[in-house]
Coordinates of C-alpha atoms in Angstrom, one line a residue:
Chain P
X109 CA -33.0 -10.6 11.3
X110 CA -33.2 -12.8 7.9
X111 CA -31.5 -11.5 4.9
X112 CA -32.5 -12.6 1.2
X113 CA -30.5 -12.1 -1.5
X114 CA -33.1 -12.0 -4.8
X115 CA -32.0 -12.9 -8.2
X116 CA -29.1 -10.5 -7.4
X117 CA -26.8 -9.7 -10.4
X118 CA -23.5 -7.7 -10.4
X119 CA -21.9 -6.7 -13.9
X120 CA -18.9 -4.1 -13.5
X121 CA -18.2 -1.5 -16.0
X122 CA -15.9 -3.4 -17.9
X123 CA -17.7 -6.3 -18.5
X124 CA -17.2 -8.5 -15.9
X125 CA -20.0 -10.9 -14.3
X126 CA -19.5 -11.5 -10.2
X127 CA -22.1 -12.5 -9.5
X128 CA -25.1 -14.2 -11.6
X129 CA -28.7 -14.5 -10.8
X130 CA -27.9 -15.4 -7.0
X131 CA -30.1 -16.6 -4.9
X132 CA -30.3 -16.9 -0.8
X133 CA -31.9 -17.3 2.2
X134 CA -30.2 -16.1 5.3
X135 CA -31.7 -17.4 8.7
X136 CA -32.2 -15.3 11.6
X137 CA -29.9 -15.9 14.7
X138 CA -27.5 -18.8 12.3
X139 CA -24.2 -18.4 10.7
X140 CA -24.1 -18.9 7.2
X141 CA -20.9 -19.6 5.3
X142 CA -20.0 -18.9 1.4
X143 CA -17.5 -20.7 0.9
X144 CA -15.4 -20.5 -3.0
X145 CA -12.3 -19.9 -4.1
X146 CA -10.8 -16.5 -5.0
X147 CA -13.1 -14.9 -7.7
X148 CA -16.2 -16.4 -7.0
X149 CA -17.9 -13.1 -6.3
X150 CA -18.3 -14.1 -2.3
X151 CA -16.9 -11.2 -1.3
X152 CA -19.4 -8.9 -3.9
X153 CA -22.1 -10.5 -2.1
X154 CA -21.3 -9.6 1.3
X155 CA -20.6 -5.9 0.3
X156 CA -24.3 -6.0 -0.9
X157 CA -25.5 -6.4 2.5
X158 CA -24.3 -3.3 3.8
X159 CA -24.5 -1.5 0.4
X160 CA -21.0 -1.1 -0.3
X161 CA -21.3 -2.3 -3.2
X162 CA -25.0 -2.2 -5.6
X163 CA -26.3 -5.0 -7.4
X164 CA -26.8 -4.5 -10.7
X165 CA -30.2 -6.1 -11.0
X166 CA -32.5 -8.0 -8.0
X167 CA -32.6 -6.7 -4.6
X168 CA -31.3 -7.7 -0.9
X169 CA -33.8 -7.6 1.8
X170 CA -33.7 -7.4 5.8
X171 CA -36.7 -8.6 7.6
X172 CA -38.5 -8.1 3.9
X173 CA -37.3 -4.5 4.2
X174 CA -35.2 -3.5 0.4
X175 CA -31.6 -2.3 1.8
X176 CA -31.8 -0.3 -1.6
X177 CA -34.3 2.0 0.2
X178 CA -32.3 2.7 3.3
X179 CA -29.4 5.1 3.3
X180 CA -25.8 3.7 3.1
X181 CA -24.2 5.1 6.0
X182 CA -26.7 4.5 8.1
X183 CA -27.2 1.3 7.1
X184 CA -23.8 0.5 7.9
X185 CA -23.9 1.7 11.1
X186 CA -26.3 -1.1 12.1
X187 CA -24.2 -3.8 10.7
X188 CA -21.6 -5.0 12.2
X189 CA -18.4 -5.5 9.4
X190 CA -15.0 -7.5 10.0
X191 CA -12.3 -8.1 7.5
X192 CA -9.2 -9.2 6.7
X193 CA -6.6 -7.8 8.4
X194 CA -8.7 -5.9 10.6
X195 CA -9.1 -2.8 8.9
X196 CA -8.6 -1.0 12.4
X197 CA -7.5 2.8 12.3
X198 CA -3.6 2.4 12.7
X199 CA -4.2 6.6 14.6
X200 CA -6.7 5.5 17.0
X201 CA -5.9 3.2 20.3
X202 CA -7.7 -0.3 20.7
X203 CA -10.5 1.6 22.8
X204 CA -11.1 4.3 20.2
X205 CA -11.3 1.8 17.3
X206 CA -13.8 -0.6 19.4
X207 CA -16.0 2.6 20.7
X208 CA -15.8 3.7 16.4
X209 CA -18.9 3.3 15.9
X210 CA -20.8 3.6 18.9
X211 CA -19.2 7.1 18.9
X212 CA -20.4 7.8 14.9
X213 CA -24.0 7.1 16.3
X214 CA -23.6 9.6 19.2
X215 CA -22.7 8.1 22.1
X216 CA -20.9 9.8 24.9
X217 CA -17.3 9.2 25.0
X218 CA -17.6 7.3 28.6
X219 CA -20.3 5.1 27.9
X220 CA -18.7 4.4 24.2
X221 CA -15.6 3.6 26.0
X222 CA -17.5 1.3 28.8
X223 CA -19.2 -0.8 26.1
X224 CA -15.5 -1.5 24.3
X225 CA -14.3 -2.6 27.7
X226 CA -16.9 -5.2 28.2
X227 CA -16.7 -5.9 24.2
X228 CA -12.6 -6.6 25.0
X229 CA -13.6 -8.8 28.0
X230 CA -16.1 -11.1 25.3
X231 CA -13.6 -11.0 23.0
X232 CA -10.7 -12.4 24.9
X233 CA -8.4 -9.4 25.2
X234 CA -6.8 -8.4 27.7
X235 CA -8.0 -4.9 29.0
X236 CA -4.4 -3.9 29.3
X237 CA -4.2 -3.9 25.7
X238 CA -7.0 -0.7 25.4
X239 CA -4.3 2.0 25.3
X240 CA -1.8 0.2 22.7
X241 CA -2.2 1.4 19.4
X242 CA -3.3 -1.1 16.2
X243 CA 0.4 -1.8 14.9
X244 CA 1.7 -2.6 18.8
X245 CA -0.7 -5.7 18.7
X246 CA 0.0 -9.4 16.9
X247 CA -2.4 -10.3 14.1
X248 CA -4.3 -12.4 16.2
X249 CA -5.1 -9.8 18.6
X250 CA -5.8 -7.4 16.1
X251 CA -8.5 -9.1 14.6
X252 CA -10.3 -9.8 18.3
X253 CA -10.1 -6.2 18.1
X254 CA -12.0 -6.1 14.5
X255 CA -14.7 -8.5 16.2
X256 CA -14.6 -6.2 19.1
X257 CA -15.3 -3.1 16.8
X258 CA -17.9 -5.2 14.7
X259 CA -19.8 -6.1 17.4
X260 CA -19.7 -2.6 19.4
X261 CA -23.1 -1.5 18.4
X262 CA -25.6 -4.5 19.3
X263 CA -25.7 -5.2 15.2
X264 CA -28.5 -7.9 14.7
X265 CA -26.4 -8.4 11.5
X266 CA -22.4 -9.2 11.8
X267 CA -20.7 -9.8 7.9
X268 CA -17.3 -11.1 8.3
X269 CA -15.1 -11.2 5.0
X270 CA -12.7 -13.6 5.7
X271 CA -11.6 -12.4 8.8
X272 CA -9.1 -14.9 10.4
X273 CA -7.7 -15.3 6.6
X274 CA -4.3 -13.5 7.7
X275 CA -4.0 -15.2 10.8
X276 CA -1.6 -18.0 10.8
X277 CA -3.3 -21.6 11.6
X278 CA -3.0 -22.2 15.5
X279 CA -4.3 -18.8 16.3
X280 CA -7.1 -18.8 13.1
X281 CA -8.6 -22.4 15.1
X282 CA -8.5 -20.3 18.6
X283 CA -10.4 -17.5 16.8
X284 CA -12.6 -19.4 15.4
X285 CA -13.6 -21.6 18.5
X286 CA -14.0 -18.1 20.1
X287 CA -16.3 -17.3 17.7
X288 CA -18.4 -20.1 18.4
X289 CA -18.8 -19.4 22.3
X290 CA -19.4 -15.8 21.3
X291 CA -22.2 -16.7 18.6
X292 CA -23.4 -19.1 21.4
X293 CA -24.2 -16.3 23.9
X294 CA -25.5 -13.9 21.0
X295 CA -27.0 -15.6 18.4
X296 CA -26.0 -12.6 15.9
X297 CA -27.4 -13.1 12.1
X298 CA -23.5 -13.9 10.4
X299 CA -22.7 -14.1 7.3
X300 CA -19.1 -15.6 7.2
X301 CA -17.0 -15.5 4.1
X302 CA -14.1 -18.1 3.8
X303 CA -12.3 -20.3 1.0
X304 CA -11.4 -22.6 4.4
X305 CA -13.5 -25.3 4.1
X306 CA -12.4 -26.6 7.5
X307 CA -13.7 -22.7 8.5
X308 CA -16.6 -23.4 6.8
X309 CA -17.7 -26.7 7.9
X310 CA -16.3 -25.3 12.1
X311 CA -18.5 -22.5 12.0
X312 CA -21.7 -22.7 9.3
X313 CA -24.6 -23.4 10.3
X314 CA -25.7 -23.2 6.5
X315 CA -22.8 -24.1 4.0
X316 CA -23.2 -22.0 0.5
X317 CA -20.4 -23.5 -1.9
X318 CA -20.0 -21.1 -4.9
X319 CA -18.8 -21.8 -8.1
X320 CA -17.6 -19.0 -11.0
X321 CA -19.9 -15.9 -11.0
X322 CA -21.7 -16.7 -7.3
X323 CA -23.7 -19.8 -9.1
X324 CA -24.7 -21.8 -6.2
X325 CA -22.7 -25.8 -6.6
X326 CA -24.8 -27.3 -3.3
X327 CA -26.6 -25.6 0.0
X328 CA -26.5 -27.6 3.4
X329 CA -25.5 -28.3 6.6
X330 CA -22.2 -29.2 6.8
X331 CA -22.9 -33.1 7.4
X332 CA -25.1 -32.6 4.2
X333 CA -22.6 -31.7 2.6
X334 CA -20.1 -34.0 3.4
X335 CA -22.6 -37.3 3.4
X336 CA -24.2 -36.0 -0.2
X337 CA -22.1 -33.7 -2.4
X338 CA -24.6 -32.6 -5.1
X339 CA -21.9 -32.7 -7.4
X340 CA -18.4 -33.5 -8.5
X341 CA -17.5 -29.7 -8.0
X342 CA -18.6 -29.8 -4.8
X343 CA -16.9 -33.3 -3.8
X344 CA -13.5 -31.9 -5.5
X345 CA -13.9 -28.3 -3.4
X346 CA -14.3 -30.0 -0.2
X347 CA -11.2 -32.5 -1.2
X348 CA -14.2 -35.8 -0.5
X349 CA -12.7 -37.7 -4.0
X350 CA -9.3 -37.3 -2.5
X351 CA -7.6 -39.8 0.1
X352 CA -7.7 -36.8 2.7
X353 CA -11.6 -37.3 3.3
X354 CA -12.0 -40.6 2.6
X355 CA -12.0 -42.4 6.2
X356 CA -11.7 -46.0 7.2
X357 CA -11.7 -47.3 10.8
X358 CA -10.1 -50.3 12.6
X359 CA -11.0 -51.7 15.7
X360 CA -8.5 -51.1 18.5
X361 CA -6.9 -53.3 21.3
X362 CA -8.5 -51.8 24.2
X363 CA -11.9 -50.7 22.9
X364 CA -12.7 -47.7 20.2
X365 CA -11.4 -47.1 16.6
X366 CA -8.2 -46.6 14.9
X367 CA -9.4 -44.1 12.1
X368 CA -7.1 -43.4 8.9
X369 CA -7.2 -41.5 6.0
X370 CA -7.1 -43.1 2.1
X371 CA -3.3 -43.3 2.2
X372 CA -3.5 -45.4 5.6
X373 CA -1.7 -42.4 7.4
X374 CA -3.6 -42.6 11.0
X375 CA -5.3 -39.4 11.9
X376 CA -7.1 -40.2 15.4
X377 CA -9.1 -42.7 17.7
X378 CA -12.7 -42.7 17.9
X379 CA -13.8 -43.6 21.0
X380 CA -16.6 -46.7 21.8
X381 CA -19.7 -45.3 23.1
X382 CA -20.0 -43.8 26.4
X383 CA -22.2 -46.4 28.0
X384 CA -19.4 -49.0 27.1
X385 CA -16.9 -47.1 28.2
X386 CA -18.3 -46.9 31.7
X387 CA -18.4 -50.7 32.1
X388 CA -14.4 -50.8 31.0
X389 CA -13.7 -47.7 33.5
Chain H
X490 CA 30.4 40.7 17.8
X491 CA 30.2 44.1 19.2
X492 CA 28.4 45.1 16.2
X493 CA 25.6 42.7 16.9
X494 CA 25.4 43.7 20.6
X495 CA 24.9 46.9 19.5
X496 CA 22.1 46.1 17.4
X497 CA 20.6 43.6 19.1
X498 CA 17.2 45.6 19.1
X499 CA 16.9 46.0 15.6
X500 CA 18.3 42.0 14.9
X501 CA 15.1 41.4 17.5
X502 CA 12.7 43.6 15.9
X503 CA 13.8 42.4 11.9
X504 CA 13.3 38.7 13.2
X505 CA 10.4 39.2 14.5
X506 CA 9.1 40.7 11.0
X507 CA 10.4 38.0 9.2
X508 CA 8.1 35.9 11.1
X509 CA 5.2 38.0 10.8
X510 CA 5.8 37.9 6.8
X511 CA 6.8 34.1 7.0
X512 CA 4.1 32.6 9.0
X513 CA 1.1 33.7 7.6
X514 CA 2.9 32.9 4.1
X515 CA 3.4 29.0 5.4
X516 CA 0.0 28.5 6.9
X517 CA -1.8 30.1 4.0
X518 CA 0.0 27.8 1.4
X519 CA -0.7 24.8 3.7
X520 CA -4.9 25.9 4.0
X521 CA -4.9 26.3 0.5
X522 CA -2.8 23.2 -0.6
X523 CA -5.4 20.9 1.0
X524 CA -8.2 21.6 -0.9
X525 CA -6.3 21.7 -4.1
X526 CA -4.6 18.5 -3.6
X527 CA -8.2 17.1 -2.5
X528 CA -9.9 17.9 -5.6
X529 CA -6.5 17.1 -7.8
X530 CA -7.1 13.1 -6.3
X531 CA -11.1 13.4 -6.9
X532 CA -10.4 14.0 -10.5
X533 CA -7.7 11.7 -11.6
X534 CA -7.4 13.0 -15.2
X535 CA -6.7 16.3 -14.1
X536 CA -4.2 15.3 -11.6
X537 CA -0.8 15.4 -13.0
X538 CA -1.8 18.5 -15.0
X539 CA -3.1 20.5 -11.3
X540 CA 0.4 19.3 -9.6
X541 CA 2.7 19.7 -11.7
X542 CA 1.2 23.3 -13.0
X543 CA 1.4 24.1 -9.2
X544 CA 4.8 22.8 -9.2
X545 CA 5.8 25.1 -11.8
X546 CA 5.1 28.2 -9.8
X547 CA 8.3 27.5 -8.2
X548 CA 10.3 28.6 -11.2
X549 CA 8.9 31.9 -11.5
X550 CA 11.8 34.3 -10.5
X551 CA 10.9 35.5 -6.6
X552 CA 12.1 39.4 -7.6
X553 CA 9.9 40.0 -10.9
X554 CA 6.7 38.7 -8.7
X555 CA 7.7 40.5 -6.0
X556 CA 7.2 43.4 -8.4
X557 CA 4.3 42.4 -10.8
X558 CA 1.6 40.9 -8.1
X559 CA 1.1 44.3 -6.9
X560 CA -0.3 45.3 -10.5
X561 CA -2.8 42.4 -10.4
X562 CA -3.5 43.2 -6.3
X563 CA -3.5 46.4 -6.3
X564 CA -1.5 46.8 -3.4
X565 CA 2.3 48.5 -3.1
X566 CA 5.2 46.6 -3.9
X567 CA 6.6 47.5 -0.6
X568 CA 2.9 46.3 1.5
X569 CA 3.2 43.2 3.5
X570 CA 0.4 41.7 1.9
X571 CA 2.4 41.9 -1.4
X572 CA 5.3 39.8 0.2
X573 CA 3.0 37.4 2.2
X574 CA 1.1 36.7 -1.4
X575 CA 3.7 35.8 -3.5
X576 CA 5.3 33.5 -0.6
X577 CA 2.1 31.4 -0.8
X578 CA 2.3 31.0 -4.3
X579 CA 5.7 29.7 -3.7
X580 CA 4.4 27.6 -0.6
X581 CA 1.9 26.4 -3.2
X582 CA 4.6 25.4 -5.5
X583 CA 5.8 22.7 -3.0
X584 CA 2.9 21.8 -0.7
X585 CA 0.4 21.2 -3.4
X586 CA 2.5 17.8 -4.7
X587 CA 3.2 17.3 -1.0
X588 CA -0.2 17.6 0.3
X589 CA -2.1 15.1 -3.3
X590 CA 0.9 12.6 -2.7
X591 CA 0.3 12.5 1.1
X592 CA -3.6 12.1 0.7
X593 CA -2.8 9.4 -2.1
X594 CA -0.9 7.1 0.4
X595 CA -3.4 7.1 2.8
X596 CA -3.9 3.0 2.8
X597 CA -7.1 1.8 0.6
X598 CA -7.9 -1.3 3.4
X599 CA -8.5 1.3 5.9
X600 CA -10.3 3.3 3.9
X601 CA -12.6 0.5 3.1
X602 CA -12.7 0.0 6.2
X603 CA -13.7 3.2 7.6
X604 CA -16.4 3.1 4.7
X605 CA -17.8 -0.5 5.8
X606 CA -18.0 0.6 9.4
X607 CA -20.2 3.6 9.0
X608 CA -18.2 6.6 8.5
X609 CA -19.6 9.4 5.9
X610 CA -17.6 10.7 3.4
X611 CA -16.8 14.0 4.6
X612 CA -16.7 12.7 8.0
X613 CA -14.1 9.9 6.9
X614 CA -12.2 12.5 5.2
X615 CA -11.5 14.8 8.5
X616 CA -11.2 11.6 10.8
X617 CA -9.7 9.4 8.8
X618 CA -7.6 10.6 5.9
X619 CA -6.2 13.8 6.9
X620 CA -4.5 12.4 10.1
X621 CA -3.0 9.4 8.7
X622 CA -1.8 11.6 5.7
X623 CA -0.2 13.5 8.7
X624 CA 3.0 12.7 8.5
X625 CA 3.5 13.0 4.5
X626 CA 1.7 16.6 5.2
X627 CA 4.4 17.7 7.6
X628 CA 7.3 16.5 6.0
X629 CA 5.9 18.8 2.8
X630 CA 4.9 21.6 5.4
X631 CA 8.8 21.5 6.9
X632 CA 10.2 22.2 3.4
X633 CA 7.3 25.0 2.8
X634 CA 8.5 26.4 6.4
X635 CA 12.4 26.1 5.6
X636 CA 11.9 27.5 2.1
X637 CA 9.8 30.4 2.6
X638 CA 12.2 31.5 6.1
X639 CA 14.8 31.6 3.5
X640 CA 13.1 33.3 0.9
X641 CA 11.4 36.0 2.7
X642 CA 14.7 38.0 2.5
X643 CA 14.7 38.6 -0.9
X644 CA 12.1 41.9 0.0
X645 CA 14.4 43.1 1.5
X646 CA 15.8 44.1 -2.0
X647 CA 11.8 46.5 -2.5
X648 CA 12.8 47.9 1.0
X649 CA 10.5 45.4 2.6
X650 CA 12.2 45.1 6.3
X651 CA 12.9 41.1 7.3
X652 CA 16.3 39.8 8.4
X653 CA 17.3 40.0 4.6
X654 CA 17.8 44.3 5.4
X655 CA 21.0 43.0 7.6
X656 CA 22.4 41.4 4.0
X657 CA 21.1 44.9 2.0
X658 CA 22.2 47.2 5.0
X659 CA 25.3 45.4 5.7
X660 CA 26.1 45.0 1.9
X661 CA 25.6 48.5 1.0
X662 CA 27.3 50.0 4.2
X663 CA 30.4 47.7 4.2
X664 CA 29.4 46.1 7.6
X665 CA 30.2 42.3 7.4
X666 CA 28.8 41.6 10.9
X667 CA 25.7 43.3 9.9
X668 CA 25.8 40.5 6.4
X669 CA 26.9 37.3 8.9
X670 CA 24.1 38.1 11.2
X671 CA 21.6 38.1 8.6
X672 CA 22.8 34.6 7.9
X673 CA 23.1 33.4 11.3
X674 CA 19.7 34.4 12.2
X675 CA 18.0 33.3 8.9
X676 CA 19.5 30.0 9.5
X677 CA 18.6 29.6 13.2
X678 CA 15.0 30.9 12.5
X679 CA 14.9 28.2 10.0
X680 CA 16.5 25.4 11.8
X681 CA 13.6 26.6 14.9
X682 CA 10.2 26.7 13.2
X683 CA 11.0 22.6 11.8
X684 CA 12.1 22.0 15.0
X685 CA 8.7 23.6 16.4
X686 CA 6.8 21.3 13.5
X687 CA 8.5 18.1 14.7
X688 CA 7.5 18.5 18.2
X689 CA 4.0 19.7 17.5
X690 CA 3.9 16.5 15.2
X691 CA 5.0 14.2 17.6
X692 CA 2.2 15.7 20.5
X693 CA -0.5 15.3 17.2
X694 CA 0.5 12.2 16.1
X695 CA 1.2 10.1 18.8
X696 CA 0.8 6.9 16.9
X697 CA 3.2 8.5 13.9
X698 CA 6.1 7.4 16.3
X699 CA 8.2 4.5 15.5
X700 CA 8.7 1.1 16.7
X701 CA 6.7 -2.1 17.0
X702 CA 4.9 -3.2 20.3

């Protein structure tokens, strides 16, 4: 399922612009990631998705199909949805909040609750965990659970506002290499929302760096957009002018490279080529 | 103590019609709250004014209402219904602030969240907002149940019969034991239904209780 954002505008009430005369084409079955800092209007344009929030002008479509002209809850119901700090239903136990919306579309409470025990085993939780409620869980755990729950009904579509954004940094990398081996097997249409750009250059498939008001800076891969930064905005998001990025290698004793950063501190060996390596071996 | 041996039938048979006007007076004010507090939220100017005009119910004297309602109901001053009315406007007093405050703290992430997911409105509302407001409701609905217990007595004054005829009896007739049971049983009827509450809570709310993992 493709989804195109159309000269999509968003002026609130008072005043404010989000977003600008955006832009976007989402392929089927890849993981694209907008990537900006805090008021960049990333997180307006992943509510228009799912209508829960209306652009003010332009349109979003799914498969060429206006998401203006389907109904909002319903809508919802076929898109799969994970935030920040996991939004889960602090009354209902892990099972319940998995089966949630299986069990809004009608599903029996047995085979609701069948599907949330495979969903825990993809996941990587532990079935154990199924009777515990929400707040007897770590933050790591609790947002498997919110991937869990997003994924429960078979969604073609899965939006995911910064959803490992609470997590602290050993546990965010595990989530997000357990993302990967779950997109692998499911190919689900994502749209990923970060202002991580080592998130956003792990997961995307499609990098979307957004400036002020969603005006689009660059859109690539993310080798693209570390080999060619369109711009200086772009280079100075993603930290390429500073030492950090900037890489230089040294040949080692023993075969392979010695890579450091800009301020000489070492960061990590590249090895020689494999067919080399052999011969040495 | 022999007096209240002697009596026990008619300590029994007052306590049980203190419940009867108590009860319905409690849940009433509780079914009726709700919606008020609901709509009080859905219109935020007219909020404070819906709350605290509620509120101010509560300071209405309980003996010249006892008196006037049954002009406007057109019932007896001494008919149950009488009583059982003007306790729900005193149950409203308390359980409307209660019952907009509880809805109110009901967190806005999970709201969203229950919104982003799929949930309707209305459905959202029942599955969503009304338990986790849950607690906050029953801490309002123990005060409702503890306040009207202890005001029911004062029918006793119109001749309406409740554990407050062992204070009017007993005050009138000299009998102390008559007056200390009246307080005893109040008291113990009180101290019962919120013990009732708590328990039904904790069987509702499972997830209400305490402690981490």
């Amino acid at each position: 399922m493709a989804i195109d954002f159309q000269n999509v505008t968003k002026t609130y009430p008072d005043g404010t612009v989000a977003v600008d005369d955006f832009s976007l084409h989402v392929p089927s079955h890849t993981c694209t990631v907008l990537l900006g800092s805090s008021g960049c209007g990333k997180s307006t344009l992943i509510r228009m998705v799912n209508r829960m929030v209306d652009p003010s002008s332009g349109s979003i479509l799914i498969d060429d199909a206006d998401v203006a002209t389907t109904e909002p809850v319903a809508l919802r119901r076929r898109i799969g949805y994970v935030m920040q700090d996991s939004g889960l239903l602090p009354h209902r136990r892990v099972i319940d909040n998995i089966a949630t919306v299986p069990r809004l579309n009608g599903e029996s409470k047995a085979d609701a609750h069948r599907r949330a025990h495979e969903l825990m085993d993809i996941v990587g939780l532990d079935s154990a965990l199924a009777r515990r409620y929400p707040k007897q869980l770590s933050g790591g755990q609790q947002q498997r659970v919110g991937v869990a729950r997003g994924l429960a009904a078979d969604p073609n579509i899965l939006l995911m506002d910064e959803p490992f954004g609470a997590v602290d940094p050993l546990v965010r990398v595990e989530l997000q290499r357990e993302l990967q081996r779950i997109q692998t097997d499911l190919r689900k249409t994502i749209i990923f929302v970060t202002h991580d750009i080592d998130e956003a250059l792990t997961l995307g498939d499609q990098i979307v760096v957004l400036k002020k008001g969603g005006e689009v800076a660059q859109i690539g891969t993310p080798e693209n957009i570390v080999e060619a930064p369109a711009n200086d905005f772009v280079a100075q998001f993603l930290g390429l002018d500073s030492a950090r990025r900037s890489l230089s290698a040294a040949p080692r004793e023993g075969g392979g490279w010695l890579v450091s950063d800009g301020r000489g501190r070492p960061l990590g060996v590249v090895n020689a080529a494999p067919d080399q390596r052999s011969e040495t071996d | 103590m022999e007096w209240i041996l002697n009596n026990l039938p008619r300590i029994t048979d007052l306590t049980l019609a203190h419940l009867l006007l108590a009860l319905p007076a409690v849940a009433s004010a509780f079914l009726i709250a709700l919606p008020i507090a609901w709509a009080a939220n859905r219109v935020r100017p007219l909020r404070e004014v819906v709350v605290s005009g509620t509120g101010l119910l509560y300071a209405i004297p309980s003996l010249p209402l006892f008196i006037v309602l049954p002009i406007i109901l057109g019932t007896g001053v001494r008919d149950t219904f009488n009583v059982i009315v003007a306790l729900t406007i005193f149950g409203l007093a308390l359980m409307v602030r209660s019952a907009a405050d509880a809805l109110d703290s009901v967190d806005s992430g999970v709201r969203l969240a229950s919104t982003a997911v799929g949930y309707s409105p209305a459905k959202r509302f029942f599955s969503v907002e009304l338990p986790l407001a849950g607690p906050a409701l029953l801490a309002g609905l123990r005060v409702v149940s503890v306040s009207t217990i202890s005001l029911v007595s004062v029918s006793a004054v119109l001749g309406v019969q409740s554990l407050g005829s062992l204070f009017t009896d007993g005050f009138e007739r000299g009998i102390v034991p008559s007056i200390a049971a009246g307080i005893l049983m109040t008291a113990l009827l009180a101290l019962l239904l919120d013990v009732l509450l708590i328990a039904a809570g904790r069987v509702i709310m499972p997830w209400a209780r305490g402690g981490g993992r």
